[in-house]
Short mmCIF file of C-alpha atoms and ligand atoms in Angstrom, two decimals:
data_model
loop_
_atom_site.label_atom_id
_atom_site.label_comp_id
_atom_site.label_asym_id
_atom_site.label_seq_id
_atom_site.Cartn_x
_atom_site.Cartn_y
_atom_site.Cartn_z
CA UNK A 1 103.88 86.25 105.67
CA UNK A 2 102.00 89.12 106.77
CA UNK A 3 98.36 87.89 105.05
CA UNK A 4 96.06 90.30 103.06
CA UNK A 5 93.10 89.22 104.93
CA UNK A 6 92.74 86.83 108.52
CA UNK A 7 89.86 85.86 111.01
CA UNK A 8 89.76 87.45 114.51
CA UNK A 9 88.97 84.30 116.63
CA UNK A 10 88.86 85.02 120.44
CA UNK A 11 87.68 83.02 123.21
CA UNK A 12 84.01 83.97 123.13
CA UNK A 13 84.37 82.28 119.66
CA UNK A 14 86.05 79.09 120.77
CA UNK A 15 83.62 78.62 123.93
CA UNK A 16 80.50 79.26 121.33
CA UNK A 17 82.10 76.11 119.28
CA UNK A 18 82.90 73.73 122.20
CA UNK A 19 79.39 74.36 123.89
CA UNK A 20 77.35 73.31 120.20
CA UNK A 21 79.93 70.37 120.31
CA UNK A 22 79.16 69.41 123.93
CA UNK A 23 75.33 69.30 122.76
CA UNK A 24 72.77 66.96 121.15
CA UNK A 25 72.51 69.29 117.74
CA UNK A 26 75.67 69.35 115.72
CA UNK A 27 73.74 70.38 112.40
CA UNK A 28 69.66 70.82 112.14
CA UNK A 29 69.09 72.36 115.89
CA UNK A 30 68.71 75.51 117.59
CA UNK A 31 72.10 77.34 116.41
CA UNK A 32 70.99 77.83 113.21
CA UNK A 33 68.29 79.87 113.74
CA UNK A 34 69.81 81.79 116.49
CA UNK A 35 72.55 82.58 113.82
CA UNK A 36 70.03 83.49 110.69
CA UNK A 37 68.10 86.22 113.29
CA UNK A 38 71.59 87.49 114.49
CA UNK A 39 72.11 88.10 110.57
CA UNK A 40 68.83 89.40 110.03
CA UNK A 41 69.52 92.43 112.93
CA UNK A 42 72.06 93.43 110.62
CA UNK A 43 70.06 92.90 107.25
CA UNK A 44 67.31 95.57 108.56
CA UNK A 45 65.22 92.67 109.37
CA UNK A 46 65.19 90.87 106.21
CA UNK A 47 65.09 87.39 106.88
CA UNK A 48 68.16 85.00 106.06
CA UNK A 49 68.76 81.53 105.11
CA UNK A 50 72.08 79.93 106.37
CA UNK A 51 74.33 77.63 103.86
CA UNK A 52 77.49 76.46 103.64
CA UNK A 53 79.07 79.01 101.04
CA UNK A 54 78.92 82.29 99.82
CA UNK A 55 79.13 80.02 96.84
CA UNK A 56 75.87 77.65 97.38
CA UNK A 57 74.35 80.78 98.51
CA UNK A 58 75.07 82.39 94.88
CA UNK A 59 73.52 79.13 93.29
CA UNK A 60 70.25 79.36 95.64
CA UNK A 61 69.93 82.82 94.84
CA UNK A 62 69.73 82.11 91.10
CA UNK A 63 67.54 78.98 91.56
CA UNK A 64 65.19 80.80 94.08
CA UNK A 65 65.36 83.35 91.17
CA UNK A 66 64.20 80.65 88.69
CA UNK A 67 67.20 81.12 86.47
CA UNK A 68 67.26 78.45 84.15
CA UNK A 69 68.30 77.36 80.79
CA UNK A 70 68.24 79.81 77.70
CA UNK A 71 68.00 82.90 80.69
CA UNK A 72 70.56 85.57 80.82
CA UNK A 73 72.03 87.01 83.86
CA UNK A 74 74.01 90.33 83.73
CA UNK A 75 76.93 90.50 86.01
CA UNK A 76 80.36 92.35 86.97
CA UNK A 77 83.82 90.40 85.73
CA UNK A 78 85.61 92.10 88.81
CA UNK A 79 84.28 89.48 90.95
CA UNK A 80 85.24 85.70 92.10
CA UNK A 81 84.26 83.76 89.35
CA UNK A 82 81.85 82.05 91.37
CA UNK A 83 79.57 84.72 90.89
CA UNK A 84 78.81 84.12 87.18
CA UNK A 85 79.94 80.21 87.31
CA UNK A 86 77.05 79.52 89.58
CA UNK A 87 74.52 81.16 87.05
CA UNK A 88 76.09 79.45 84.29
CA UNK A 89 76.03 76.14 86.23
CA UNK A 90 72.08 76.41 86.05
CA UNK A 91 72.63 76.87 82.00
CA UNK A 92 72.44 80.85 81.98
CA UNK A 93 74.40 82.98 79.74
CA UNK A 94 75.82 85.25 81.50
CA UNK A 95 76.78 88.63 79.66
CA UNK A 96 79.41 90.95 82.04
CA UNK A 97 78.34 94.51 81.91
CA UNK A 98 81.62 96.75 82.87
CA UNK A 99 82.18 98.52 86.02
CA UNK A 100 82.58 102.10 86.62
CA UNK A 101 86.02 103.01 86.74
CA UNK A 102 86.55 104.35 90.29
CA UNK A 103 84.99 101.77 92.08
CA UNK A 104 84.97 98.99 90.04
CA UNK A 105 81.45 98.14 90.67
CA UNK A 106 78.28 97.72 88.01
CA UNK A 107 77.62 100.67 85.92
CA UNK A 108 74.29 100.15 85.72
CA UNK A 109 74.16 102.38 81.75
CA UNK A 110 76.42 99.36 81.00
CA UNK A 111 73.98 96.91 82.71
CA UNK A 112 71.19 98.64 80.61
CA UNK A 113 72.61 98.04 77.25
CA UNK A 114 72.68 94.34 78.19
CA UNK A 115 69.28 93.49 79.23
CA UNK A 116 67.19 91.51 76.89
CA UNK A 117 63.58 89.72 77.14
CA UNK A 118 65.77 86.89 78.41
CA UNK A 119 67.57 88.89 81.48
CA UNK A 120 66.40 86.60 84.54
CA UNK A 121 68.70 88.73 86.76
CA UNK A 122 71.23 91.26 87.23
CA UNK A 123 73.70 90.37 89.95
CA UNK A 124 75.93 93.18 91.27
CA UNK A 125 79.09 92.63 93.76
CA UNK A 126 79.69 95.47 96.58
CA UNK A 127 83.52 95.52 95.75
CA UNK A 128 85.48 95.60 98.72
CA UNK A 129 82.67 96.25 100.61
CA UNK A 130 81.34 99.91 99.18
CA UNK A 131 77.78 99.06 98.26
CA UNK A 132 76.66 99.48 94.32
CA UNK A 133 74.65 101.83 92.85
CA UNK A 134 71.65 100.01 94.05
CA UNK A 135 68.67 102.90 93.20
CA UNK A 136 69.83 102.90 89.37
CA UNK A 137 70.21 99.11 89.42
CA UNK A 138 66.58 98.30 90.91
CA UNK A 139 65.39 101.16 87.92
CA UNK A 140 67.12 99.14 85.08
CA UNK A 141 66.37 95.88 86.15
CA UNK A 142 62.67 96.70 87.35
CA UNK A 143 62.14 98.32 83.57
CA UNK A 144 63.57 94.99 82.44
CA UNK A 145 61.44 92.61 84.26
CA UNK A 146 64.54 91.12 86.28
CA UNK A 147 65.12 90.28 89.33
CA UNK A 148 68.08 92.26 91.36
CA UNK A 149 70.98 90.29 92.97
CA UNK A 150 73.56 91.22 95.90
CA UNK A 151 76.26 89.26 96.01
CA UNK A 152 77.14 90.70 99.41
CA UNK A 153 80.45 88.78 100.21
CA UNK A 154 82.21 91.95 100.65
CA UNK A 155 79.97 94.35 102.26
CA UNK A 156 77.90 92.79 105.00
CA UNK A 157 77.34 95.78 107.68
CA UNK A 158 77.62 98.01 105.48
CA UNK A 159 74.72 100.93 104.35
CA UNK A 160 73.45 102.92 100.57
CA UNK A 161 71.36 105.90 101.73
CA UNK A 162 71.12 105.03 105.23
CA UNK A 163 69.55 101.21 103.96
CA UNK A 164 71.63 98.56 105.19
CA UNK A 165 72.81 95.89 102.71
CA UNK A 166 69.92 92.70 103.11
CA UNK A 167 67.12 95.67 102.22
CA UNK A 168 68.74 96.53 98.61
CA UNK A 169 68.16 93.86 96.53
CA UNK A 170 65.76 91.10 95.94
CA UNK A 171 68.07 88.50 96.69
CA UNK A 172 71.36 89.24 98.91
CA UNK A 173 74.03 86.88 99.45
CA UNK A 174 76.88 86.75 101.93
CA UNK A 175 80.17 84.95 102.22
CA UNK A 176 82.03 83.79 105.33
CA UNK A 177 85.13 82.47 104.24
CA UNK A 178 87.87 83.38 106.90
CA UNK A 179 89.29 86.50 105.05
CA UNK A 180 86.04 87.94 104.85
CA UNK A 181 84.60 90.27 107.18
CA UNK A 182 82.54 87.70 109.73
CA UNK A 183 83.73 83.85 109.21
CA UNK A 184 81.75 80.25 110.29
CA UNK A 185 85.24 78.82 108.45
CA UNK A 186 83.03 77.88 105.61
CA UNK A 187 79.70 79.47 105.10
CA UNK A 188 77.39 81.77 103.66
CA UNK A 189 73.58 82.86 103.99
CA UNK A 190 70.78 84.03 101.54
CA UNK A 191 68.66 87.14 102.42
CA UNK A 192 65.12 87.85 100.78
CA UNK A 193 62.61 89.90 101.89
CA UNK A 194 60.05 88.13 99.65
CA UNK A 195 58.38 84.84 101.33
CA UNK A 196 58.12 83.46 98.53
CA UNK A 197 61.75 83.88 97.23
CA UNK A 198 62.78 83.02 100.57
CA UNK A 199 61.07 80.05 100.76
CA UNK A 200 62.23 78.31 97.42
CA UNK A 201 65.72 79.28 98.49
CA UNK A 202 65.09 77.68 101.53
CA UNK A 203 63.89 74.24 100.06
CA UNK A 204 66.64 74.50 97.57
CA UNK A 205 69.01 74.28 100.57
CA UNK A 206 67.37 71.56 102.05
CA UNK A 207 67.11 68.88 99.56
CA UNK A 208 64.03 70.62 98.21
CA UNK A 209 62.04 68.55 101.05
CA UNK A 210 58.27 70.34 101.76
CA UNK A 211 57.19 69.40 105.07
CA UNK A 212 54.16 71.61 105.68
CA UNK A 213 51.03 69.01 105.55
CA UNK A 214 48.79 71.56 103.55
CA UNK A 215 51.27 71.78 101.09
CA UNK A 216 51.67 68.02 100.10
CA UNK A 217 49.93 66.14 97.49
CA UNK A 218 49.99 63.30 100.18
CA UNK A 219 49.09 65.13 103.35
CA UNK A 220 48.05 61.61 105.49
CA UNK A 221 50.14 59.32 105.24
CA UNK A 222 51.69 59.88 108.68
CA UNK A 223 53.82 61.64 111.06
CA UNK A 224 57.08 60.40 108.68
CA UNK A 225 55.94 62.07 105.37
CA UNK A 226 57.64 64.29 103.24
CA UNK A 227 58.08 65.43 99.66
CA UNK A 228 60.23 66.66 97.52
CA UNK A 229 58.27 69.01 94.38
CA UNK A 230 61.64 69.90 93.06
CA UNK A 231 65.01 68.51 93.58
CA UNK A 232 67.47 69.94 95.68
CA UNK A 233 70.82 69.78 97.63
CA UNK A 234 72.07 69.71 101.00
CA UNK A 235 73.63 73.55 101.39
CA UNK A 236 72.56 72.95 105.55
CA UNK A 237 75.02 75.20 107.78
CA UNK A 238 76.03 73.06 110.70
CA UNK A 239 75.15 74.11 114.08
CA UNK A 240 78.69 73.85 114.79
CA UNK A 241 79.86 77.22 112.40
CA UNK A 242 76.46 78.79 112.97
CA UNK A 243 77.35 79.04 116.59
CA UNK A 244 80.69 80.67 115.47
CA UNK A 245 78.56 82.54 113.37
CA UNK A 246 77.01 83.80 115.80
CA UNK A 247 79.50 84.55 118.01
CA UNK A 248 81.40 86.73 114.87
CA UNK A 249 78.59 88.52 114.86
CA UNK A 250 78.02 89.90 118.03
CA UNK A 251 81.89 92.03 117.20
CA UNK A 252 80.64 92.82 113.62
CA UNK A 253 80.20 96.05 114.55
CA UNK A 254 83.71 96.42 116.18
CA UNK A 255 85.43 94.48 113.11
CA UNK A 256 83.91 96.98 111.49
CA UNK A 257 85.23 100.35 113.28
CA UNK A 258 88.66 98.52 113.36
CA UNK A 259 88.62 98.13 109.62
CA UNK A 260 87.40 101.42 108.82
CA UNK A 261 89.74 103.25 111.04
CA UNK A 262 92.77 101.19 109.10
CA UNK A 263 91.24 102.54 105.86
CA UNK A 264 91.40 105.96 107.25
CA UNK A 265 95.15 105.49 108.30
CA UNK A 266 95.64 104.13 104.46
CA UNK A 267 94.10 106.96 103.01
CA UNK A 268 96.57 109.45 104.98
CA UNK A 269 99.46 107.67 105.02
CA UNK A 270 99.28 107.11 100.98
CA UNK A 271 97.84 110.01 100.17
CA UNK A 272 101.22 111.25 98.76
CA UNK A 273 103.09 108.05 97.21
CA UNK A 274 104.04 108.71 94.18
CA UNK A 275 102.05 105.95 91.30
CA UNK A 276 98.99 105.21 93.46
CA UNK A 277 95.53 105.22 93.04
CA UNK A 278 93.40 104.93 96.27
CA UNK A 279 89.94 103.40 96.52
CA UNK A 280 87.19 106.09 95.75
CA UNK A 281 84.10 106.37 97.79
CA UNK A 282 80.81 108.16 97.16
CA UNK A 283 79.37 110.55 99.56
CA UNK A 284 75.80 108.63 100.22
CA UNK A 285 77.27 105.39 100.82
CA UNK A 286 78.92 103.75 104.34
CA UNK A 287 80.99 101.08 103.26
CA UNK A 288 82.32 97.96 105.25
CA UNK A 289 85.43 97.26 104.07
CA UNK A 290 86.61 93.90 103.21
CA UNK A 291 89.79 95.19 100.80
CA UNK A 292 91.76 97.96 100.93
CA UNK A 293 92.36 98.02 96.91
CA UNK A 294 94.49 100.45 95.60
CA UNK A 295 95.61 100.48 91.61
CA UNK A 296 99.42 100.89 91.10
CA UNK A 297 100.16 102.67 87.94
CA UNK A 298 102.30 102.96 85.12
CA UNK A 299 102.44 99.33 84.53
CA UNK A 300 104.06 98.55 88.19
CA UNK A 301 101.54 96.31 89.40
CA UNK A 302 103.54 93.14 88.75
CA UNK A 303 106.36 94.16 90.17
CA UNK A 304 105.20 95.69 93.13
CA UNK A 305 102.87 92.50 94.13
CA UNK A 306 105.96 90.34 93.52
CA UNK A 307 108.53 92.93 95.98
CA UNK A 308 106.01 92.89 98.62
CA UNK A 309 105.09 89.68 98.93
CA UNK A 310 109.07 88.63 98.84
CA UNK A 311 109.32 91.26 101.70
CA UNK A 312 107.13 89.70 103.48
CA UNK A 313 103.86 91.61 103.07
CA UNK A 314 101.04 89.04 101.25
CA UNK A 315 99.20 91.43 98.88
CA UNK A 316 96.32 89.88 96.81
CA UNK A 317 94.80 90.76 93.57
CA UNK A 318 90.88 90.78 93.32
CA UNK A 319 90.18 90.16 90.43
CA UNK A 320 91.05 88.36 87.52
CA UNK A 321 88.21 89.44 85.28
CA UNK A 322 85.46 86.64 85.56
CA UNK A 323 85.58 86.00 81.60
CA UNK A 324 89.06 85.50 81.34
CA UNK A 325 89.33 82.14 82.71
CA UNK A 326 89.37 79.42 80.32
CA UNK A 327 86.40 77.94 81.09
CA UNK A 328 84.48 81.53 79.91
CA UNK A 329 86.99 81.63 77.32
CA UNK A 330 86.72 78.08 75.71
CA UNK A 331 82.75 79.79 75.42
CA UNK A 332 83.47 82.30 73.26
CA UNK A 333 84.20 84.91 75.63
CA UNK A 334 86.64 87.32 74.62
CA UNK A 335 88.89 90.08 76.41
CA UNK A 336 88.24 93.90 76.20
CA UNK A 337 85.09 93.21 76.78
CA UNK A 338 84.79 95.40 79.59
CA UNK A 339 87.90 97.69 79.34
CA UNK A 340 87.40 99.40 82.72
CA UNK A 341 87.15 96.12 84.60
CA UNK A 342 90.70 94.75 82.64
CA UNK A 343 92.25 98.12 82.93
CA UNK A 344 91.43 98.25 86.73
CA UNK A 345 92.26 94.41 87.61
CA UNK A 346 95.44 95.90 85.94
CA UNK A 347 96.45 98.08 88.08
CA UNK A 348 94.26 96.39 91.42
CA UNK A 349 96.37 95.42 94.28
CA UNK A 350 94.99 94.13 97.71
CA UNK A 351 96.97 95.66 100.59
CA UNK A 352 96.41 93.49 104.12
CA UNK A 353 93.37 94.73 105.76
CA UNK A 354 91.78 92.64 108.80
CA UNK A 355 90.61 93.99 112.07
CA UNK A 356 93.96 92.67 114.25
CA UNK A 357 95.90 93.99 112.21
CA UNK A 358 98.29 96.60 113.91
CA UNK A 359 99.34 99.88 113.47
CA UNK A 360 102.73 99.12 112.89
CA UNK A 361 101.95 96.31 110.52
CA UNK A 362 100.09 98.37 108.54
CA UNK A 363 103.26 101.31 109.02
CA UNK A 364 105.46 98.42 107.81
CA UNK A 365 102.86 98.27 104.85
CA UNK A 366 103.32 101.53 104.02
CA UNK A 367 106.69 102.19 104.51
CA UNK A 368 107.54 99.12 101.99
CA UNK A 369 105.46 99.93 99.50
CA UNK A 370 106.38 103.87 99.64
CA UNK A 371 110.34 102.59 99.26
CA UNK A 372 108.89 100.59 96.09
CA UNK A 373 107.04 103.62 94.37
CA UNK A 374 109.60 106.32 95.72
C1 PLP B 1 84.25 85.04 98.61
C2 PLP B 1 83.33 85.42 97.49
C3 PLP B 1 82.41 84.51 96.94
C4 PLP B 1 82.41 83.05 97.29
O1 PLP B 1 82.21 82.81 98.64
P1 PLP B 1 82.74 81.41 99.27
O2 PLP B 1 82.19 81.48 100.67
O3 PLP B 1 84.22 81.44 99.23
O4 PLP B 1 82.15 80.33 98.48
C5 PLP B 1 81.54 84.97 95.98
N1 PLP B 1 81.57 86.25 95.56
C6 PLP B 1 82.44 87.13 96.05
C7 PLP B 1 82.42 88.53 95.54
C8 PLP B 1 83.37 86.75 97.01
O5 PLP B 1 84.27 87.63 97.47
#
């Protein structure tokens, strides 16, 4: 099965590996930081925090955020639930503002007619890796006393208004899960240009240990002391994948060419099949795409995910809206909610995209889809 999103791994990655293996530091050494200041070249120099998920780095975000119980954070559904789950983990409510039609992302009037006293953050998603209306969002969510949220997972590399993603919000998040764009296997990092954002996400991740004498209670006890002020977990990145990390990242920007030049090929050779929707894009932004989502219409989308995947051809859907899993549900959470997230998830299908991918894959793509639609 032809996937709808793979890792390039090459040799440079696989010597990168073995060497941290052959060393003394497996997790805690020098990788990591030679793999959070490769990320930070590509975040305009906004300093990031390595962990082992775009996930825990969702649920640092929102505890280096303060969210806490009785806050509300405002969110997209057309995400992976894991952006509102980790929010409500930390006993949020989260309230889903709907996305604008075209690109599914925030629309930040929508985000505006949620925010309340209580809003501890809005968290947008760059859907499939075309940045969100970022200016607007930091205007609504400044007015409302809130903190702004990237969750990145989909757009690392990729620019609003000539300002790379890392520089747009107060907290950015990235993801590098194999199908992504870069991948440590498992793994994700926290970007925040505030120190002292930064820093609480970075005791968070670390068991919420403080190991600077002058900021202990107990500063002389010895050489061996530590303390924790606030409890935390063990998000660490292992030297191993930050190494492979760091390796990805040195061909980000030629996973990135590779990708955008297959969304180019996309947009021409679908331009005229018959029942298709391809992704929009605005003018100011320069997107890195992770998806290549189009929207199948006239009710087709069913049909069409299950004919290509039995030819072969393993399409995705991204996403099922957030609040329509049970868990949201069982809450009280209804659907139609956000009509233009349901009505796009409708219609969303994920072609393959990934930078190995070959022209003549990506003709066989085509060609089965277009004898689907024709
Ligand atoms: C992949 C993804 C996540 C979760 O990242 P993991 O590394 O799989 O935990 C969160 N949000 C979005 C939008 C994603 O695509």
């Amino acid at each position: 099965m032809l996937p709808y999103g793979r890792q390039s791994v090459d040799e440079s990655d696989v010597t990168a590996v073995t060497t941290v293996l052959r060393g003394d530091w497996l997790t805690t050494g020098p990788a990591v930081a030679a793999f959070e200041a490769e990320l930070a070249r590509w975040t305009g120099g906004v300093p990031c925090v390595a962990v082992t998920s775009g996930t825990a780095a969702l649920h640092v975000a929102y505890v280096a955020a303060g969210v806490r119980p009785g806050d509300e954070v405002v969110t997209t559904p057309l995400t992976f639930v894991a952006t509102a789950a980790t929010a409500a983990l930390l006993g949020a409510r989260v309230r889903f503002a709907d996305v604008q039609p075209d690109t599914g992302n925030l629309d930040p009037d929508a985000v505006t007619a949620l925010l309340t006293g209580r809003t501890r953050a809005v968290t947008a998603v760059d859907y499939a890796g075309h940045p969100a209306d970022y200016d607007q969002l930091r205007e609504v969510t400044e007015r409302a006393g809130a903190l702004l949220i990237a969750d990145a997972a989909h757009s690392i590399g990729a620019a609003y208004k000539d300002r790379p993603v890392g520089t747009l919000a107060d907290l950015t998040t990235f993801s590098f899960f194999p199908t992504k764009t870069v991948t440590t296997a498992e793994g994700g990092a926290v970007a925040a240009a505030d120190p002292e954002l930064r820093t609480r996400a970075a005791r968070f991740m670390n068991h919420g240990l403080v190991r600077e004498p002058a900021l202990q209670r107990e500063p002389d006890v010895g050489g061996w002391h530590q303390e924790v002020h606030a409890f935390g977990l063990n998000y660490r990145l292992p030297d191993v994948l930050c190494a492979l990390g760091v390796s990805q990242l040195r061909r980000l920007a030629r996973f990135r060419e590779r990708r955008a030049e297959l969304v180019a090929r996309y947009n021409v050779l679908l331009r005229d099949v018959p029942g298709l929707t391809l992704p929009a894009r605005r003018a100011y932004v320069s997107p890195s795409w992770h998806l290549y989502p189009v929207r199948v219409r006239h009710g087709r989308r069913r049909e069409v995910y299950d004919r290509m995947r039995a030819a072969g051809i393993g399409v995705q859907v991204n996403y099922i809206p957030a609040y329509w899993h049970p868990v949201f549900e069982d809450l009280g959470y209804r659907r139609g909610m956000c009509p233009a997230a349901e009505a796009y998830y409708a219609e969303e299908l994920s072609l393959p995209l990934f930078p190995d991918l070959t022209d003549a894959e990506q003709d066989h793509v085509v060609d089965t889809l277009a004898a689907i639609l024709r």
